[in-house]
PDB file of C-alpha atoms in Angstrom:
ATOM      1  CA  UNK A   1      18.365   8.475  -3.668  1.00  0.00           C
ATOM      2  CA  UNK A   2      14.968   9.331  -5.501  1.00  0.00           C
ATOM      3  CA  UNK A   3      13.035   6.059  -4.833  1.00  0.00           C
ATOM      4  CA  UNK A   4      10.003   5.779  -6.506  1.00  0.00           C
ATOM      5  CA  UNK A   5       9.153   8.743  -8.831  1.00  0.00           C
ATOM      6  CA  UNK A   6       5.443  10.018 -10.134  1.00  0.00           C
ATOM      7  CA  UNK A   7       4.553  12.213 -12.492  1.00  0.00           C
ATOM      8  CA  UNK A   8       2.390  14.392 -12.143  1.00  0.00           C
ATOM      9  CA  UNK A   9       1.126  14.795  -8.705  1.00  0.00           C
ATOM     10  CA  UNK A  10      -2.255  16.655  -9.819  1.00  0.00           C
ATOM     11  CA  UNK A  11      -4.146  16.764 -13.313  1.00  0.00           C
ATOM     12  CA  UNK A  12      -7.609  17.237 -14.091  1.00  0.00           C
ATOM     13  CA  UNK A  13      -9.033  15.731 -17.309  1.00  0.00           C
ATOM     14  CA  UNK A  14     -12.225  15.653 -19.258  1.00  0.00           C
ATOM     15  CA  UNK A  15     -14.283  12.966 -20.349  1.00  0.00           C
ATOM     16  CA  UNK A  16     -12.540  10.828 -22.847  1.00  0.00           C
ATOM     17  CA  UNK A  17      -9.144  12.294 -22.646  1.00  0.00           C
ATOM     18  CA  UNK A  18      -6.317  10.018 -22.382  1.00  0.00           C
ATOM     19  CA  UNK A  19      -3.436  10.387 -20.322  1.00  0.00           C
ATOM     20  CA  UNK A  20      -0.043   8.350 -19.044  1.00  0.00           C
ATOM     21  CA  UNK A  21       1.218   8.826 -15.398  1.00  0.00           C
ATOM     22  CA  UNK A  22       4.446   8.367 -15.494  1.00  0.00           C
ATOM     23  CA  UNK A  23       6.325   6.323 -12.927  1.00  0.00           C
ATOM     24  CA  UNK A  24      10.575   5.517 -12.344  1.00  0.00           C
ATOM     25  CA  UNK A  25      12.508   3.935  -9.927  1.00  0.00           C
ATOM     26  CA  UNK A  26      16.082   3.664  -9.140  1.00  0.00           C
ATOM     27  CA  UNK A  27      16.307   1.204  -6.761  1.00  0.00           C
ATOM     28  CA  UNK A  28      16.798  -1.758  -9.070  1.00  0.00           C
ATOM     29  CA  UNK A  29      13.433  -3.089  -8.223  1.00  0.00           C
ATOM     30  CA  UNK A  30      11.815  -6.228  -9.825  1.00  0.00           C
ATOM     31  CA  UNK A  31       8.653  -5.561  -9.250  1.00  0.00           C
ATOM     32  CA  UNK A  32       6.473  -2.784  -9.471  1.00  0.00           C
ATOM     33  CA  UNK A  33       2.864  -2.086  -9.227  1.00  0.00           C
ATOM     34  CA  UNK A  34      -0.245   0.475  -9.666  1.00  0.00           C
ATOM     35  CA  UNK A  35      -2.572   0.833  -7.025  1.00  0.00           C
ATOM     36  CA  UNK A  36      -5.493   3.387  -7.082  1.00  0.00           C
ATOM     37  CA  UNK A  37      -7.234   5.122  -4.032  1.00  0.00           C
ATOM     38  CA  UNK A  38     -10.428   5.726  -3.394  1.00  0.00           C
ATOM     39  CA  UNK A  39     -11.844   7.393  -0.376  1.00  0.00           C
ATOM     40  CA  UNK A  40     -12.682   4.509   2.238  1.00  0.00           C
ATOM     41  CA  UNK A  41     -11.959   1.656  -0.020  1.00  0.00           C
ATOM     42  CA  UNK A  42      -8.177   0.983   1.253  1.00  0.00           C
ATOM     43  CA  UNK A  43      -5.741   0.425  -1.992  1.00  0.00           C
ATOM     44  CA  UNK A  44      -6.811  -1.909  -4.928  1.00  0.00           C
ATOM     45  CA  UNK A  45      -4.078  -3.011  -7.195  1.00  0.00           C
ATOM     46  CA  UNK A  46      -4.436  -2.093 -11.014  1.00  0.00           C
ATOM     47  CA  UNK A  47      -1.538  -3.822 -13.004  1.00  0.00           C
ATOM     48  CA  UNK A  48       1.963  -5.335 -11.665  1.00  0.00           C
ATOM     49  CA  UNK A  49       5.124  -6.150 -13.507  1.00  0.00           C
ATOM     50  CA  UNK A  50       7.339  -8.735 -12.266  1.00  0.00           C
ATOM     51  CA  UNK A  51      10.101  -7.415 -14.697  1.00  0.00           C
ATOM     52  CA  UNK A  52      10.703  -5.669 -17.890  1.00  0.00           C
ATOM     53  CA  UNK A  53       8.528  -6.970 -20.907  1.00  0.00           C
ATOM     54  CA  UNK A  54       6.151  -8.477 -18.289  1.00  0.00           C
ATOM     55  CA  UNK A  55       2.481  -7.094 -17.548  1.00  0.00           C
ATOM     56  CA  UNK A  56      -0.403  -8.550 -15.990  1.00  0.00           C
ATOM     57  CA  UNK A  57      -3.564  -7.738 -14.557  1.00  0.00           C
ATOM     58  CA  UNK A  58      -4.589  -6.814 -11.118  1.00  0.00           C
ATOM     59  CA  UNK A  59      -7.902  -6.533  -9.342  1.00  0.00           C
ATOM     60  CA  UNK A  60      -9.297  -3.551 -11.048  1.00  0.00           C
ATOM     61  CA  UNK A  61      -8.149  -3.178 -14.921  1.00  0.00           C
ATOM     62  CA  UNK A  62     -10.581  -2.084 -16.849  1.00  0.00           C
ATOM     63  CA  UNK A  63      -9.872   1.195 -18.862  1.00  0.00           C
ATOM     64  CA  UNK A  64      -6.169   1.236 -17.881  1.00  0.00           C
ATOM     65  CA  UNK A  65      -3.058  -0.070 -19.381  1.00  0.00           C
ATOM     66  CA  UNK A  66       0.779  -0.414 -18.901  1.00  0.00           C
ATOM     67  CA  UNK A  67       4.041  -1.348 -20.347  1.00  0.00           C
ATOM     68  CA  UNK A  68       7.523  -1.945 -18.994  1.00  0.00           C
ATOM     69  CA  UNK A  69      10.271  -1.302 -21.254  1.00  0.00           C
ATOM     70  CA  UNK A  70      12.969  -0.909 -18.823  1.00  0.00           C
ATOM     71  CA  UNK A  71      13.211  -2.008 -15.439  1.00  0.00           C
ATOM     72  CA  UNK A  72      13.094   1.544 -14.166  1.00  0.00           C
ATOM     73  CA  UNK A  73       9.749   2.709 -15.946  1.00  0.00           C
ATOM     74  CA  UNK A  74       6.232   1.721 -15.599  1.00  0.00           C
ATOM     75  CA  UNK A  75       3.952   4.112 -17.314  1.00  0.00           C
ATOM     76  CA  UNK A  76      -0.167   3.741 -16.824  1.00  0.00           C
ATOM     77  CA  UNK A  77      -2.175   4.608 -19.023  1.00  0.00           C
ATOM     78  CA  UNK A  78      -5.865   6.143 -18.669  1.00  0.00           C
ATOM     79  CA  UNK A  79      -7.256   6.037 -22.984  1.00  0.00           C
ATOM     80  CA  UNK A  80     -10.686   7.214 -22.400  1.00  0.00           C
ATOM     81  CA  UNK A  81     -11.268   8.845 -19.605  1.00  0.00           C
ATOM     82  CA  UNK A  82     -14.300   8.321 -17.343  1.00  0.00           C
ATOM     83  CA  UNK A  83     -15.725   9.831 -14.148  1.00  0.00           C
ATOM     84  CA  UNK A  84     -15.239   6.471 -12.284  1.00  0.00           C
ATOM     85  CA  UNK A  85     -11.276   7.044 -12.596  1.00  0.00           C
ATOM     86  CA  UNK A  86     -11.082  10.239 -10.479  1.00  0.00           C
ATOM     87  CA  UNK A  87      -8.889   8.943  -7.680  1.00  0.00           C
ATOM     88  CA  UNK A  88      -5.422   8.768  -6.103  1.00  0.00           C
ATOM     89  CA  UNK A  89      -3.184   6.609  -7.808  1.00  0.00           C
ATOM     90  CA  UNK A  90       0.040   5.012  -6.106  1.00  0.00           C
ATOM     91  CA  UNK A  91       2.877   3.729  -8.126  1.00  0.00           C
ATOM     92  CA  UNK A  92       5.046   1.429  -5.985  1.00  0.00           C
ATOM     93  CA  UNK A  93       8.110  -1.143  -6.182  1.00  0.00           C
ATOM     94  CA  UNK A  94       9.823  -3.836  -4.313  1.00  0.00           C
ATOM     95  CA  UNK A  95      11.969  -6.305  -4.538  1.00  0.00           C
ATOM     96  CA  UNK A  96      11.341  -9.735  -5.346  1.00  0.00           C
ATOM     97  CA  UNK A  97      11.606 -11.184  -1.735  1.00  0.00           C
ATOM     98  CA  UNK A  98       7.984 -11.007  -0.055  1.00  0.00           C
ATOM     99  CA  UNK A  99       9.347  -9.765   3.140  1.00  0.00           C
ATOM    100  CA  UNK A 100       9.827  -6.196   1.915  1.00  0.00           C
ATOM    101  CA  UNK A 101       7.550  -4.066   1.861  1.00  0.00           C
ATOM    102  CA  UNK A 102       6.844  -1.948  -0.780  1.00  0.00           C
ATOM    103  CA  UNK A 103       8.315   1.854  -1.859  1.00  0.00           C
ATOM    104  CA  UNK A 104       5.550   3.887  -2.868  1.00  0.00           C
ATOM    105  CA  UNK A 105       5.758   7.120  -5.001  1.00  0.00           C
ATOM    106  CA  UNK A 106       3.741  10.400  -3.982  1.00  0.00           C
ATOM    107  CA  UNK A 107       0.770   9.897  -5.799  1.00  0.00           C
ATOM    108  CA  UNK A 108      -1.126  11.395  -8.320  1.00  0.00           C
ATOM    109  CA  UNK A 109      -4.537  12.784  -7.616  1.00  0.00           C
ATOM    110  CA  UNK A 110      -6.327  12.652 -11.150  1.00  0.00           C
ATOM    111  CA  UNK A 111     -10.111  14.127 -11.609  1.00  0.00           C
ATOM    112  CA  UNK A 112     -11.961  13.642 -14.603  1.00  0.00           C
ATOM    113  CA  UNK A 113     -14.585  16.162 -14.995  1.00  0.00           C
TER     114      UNK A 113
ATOM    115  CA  UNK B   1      -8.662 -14.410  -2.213  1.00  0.00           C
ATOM    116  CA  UNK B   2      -7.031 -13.021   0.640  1.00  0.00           C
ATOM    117  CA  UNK B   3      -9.087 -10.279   2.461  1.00  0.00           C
ATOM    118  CA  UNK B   4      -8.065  -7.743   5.591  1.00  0.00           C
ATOM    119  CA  UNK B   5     -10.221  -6.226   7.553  1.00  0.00           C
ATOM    120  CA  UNK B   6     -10.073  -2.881  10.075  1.00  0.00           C
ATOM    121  CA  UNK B   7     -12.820  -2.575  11.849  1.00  0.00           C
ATOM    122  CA  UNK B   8     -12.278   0.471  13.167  1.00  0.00           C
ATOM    123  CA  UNK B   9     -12.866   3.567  10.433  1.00  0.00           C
ATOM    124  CA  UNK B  10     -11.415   5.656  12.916  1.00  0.00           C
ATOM    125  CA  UNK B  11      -9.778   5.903  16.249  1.00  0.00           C
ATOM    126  CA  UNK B  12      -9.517   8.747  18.760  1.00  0.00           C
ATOM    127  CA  UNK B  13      -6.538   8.781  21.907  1.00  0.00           C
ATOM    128  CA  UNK B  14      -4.893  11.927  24.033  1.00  0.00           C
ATOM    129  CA  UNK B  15      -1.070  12.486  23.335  1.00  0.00           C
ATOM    130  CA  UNK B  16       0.972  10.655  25.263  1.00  0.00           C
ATOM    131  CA  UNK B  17      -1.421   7.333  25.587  1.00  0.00           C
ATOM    132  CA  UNK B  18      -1.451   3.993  24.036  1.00  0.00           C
ATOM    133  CA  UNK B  19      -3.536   3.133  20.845  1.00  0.00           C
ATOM    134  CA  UNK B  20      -4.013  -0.025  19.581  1.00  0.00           C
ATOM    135  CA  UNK B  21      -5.807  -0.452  15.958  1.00  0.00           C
ATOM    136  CA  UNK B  22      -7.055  -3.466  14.742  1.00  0.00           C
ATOM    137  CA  UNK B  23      -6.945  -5.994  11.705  1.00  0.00           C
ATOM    138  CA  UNK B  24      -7.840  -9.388  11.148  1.00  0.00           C
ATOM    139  CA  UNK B  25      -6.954 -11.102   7.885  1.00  0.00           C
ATOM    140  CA  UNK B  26      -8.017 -14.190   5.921  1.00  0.00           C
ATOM    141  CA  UNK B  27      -5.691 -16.549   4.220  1.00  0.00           C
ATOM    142  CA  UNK B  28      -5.873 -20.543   3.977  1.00  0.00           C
ATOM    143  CA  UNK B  29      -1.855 -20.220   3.255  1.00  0.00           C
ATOM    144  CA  UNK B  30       1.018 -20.531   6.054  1.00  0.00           C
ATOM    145  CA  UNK B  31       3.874 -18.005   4.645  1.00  0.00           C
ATOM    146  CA  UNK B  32       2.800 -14.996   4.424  1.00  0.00           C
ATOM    147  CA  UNK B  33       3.985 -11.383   5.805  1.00  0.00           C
ATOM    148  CA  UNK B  34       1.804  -8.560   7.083  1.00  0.00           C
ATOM    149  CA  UNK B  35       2.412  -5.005   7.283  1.00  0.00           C
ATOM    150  CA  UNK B  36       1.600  -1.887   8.798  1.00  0.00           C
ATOM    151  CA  UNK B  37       1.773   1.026   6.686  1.00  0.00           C
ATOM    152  CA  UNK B  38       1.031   4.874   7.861  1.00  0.00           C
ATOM    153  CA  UNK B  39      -0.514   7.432   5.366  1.00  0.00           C
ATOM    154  CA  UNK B  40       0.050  11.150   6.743  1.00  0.00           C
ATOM    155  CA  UNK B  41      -2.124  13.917   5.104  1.00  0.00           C
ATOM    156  CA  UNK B  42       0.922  14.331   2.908  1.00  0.00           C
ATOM    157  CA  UNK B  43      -0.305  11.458   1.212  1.00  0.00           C
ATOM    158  CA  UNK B  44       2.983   9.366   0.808  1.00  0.00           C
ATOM    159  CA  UNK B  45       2.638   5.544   2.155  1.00  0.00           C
ATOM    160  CA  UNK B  46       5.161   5.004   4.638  1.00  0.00           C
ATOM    161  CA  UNK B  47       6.068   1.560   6.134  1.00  0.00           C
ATOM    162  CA  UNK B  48       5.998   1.150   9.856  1.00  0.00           C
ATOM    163  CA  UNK B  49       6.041  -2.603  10.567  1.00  0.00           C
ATOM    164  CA  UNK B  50       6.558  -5.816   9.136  1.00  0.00           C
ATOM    165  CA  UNK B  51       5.795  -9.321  10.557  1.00  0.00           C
ATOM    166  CA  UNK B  52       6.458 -12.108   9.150  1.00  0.00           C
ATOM    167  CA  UNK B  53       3.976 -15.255   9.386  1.00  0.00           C
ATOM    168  CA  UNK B  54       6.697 -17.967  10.734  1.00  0.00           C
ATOM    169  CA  UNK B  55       8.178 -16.044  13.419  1.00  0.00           C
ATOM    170  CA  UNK B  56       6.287 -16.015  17.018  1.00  0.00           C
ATOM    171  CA  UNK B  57       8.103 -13.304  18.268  1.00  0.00           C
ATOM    172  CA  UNK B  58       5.885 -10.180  17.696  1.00  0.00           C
ATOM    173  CA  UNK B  59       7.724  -7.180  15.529  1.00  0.00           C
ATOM    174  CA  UNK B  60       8.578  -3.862  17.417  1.00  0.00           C
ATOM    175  CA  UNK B  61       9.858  -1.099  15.934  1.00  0.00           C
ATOM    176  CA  UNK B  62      10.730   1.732  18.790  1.00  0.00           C
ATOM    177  CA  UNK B  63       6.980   3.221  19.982  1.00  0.00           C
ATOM    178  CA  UNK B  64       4.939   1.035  17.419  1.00  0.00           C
ATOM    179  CA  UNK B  65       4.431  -2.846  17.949  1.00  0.00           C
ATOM    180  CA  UNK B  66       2.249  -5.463  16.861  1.00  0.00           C
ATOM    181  CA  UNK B  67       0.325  -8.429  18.681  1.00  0.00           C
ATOM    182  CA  UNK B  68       0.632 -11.014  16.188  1.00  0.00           C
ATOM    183  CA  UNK B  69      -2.031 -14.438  16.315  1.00  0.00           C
ATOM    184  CA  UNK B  70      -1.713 -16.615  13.524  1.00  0.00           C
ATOM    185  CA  UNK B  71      -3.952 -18.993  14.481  1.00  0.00           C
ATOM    186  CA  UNK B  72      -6.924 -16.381  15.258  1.00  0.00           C
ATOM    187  CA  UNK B  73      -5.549 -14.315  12.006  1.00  0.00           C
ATOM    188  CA  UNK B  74      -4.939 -11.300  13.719  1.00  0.00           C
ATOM    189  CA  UNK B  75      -2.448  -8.711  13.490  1.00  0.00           C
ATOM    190  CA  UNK B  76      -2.733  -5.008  15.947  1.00  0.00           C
ATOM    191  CA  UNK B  77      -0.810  -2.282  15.732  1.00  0.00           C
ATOM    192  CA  UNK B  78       0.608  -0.653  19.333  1.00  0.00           C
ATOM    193  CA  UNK B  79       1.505   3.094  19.400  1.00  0.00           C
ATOM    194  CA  UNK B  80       2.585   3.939  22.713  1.00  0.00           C
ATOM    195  CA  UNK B  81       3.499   7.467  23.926  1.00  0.00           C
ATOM    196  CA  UNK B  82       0.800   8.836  20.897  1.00  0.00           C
ATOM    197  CA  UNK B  83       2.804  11.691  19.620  1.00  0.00           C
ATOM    198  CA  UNK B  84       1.032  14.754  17.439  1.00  0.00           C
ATOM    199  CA  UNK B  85       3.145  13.065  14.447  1.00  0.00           C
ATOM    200  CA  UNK B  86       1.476   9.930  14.488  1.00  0.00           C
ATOM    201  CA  UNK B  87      -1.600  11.297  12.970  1.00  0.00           C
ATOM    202  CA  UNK B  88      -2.658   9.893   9.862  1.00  0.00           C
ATOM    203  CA  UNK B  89      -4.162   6.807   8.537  1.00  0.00           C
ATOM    204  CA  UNK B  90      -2.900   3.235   8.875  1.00  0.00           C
ATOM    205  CA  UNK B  91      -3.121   0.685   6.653  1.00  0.00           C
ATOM    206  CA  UNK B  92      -2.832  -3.331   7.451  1.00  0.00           C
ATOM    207  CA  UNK B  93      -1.674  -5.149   4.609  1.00  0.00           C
ATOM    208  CA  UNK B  94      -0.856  -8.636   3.850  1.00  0.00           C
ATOM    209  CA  UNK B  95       1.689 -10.578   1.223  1.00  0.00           C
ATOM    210  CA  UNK B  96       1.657 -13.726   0.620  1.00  0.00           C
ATOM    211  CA  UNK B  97       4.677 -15.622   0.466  1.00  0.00           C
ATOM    212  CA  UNK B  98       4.824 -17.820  -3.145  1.00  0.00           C
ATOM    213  CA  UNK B  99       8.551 -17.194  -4.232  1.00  0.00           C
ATOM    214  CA  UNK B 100       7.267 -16.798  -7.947  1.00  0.00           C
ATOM    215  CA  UNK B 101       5.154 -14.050  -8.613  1.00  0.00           C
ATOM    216  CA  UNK B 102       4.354 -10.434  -8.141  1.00  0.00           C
ATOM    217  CA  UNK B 103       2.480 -11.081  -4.754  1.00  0.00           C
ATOM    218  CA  UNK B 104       0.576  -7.696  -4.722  1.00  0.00           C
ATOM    219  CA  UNK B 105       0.309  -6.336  -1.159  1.00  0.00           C
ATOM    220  CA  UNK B 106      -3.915  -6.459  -0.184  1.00  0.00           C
ATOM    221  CA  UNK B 107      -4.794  -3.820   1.990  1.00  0.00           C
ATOM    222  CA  UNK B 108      -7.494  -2.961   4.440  1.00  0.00           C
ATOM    223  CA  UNK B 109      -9.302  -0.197   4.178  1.00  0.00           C
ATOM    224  CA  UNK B 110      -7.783   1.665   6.745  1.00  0.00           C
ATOM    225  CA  UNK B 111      -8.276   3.610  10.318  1.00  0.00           C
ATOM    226  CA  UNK B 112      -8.101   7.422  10.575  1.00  0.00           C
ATOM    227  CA  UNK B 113      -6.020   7.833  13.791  1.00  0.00           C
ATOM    228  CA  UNK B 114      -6.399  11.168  15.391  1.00  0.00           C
ATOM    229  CA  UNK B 115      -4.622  12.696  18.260  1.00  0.00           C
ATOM    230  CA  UNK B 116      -5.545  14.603  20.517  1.00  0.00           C
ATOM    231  CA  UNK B 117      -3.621  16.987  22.323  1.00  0.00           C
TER     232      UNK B 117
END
């Protein structure tokens, strides 16, 4: 019972690089989400799926971008790197029905140097 | 937009005592669902409470329970008998009930709970 899986849980980039966090889940979700962390700012949501082949924006897209093949997978992914993305980012999935909560993966604490 | 606020960055209370943290929300919708959500230093999000807008009767979940108001749009989170473990930040968060789309959870900004032994 893995829940929600991310990948990696540390990386350090450079200006400009690109990168994909990887994310699974194996809980038959519907829905899953990004989320990044910054230090005093509470969670802000990136991108959501409601279910495979569907994207859309969240609160804070700019310079990210996702796909969702499968229902298990939601990759994000960072094409230029800047300064501004160093943060903790939290994949996460539920299911449809609002009165769950959500699963969240581990993290992934990403500097960009 | 719907907004929560904690007004408390952080909170301080001896092992053993009761805590209660604060959040007050802003919605002009009547389905909705709030959530308490605990963040150890491990860094994994962990749910601890759930409420849900049309029920009165306020969610408890063994030490940890909420004092619900709809109609002042607050939601507190209880932590009797503080326990070493309970350390961490907590998160209020709020969904809004639509039945169509994603309905991303938006989350305060959180209170740093520290106990004190």
């Amino acid at each position: 019972n893995a829940g929600v899986t991310q990948t990696p849980k540390f990386r350090i980039l450079k200006i400009g690089q690109s990168m994909t966090l990887q994310c699974t889940q194996d809980m038959n979700h519907n829905y899953m989400y990004w989320y990044r962390q910054d230090p005093g700012m509470g969670l802000k949501l990136i991108y959501y799926s409601v279910g495979a082949g569907i994207t859309d924006k969240g609160e804070v897209p700019n310079g990210y971008n996702v796909s969702r093949s499968t229902t298990e997978d939601f990759p994000l992914r960072l094409e230029l790197a800047a300064p501004s993305q160093t943060s903790v980012y939290f994949c996460a999935s539920s299911y449809s029905q609002p009165s769950y909560g959500y699963t969240f993966g581990s993290g992934t604490r990403l500097t960009v140097v | 937009a719907q907004t929560v606020t904690q007004s408390q960055p952080e909170m301080s209370v001896q092992e053993a005592e009761t805590v209660t943290l604060s959040c007050t929300y802003d919605t002009s919708e009547s389905d909705y669902y709030l959530f308490w959500y605990k963040q150890p230093p491990s860094r994994q999000m962990i749910l601890v409470i759930r409420q849900e807008a049309y029920k009165q009767q306020n969610a408890t979940e063994n030490r940890f329970s909420v004092n619900f108001q709809k109609a002042a749009k607050s939601f507190s989170l209880k932590i009797s008998d503080s326990q070493l473990g309970d350390a961490a930040m907590y998160f209020c968060a709020y969904r809004l009930y639509s039945g169509g789309g994603a309905d991303g959870l938006t989350f305060g900004k959180g209170t740093h709970l520290i106990i004190q032994p």
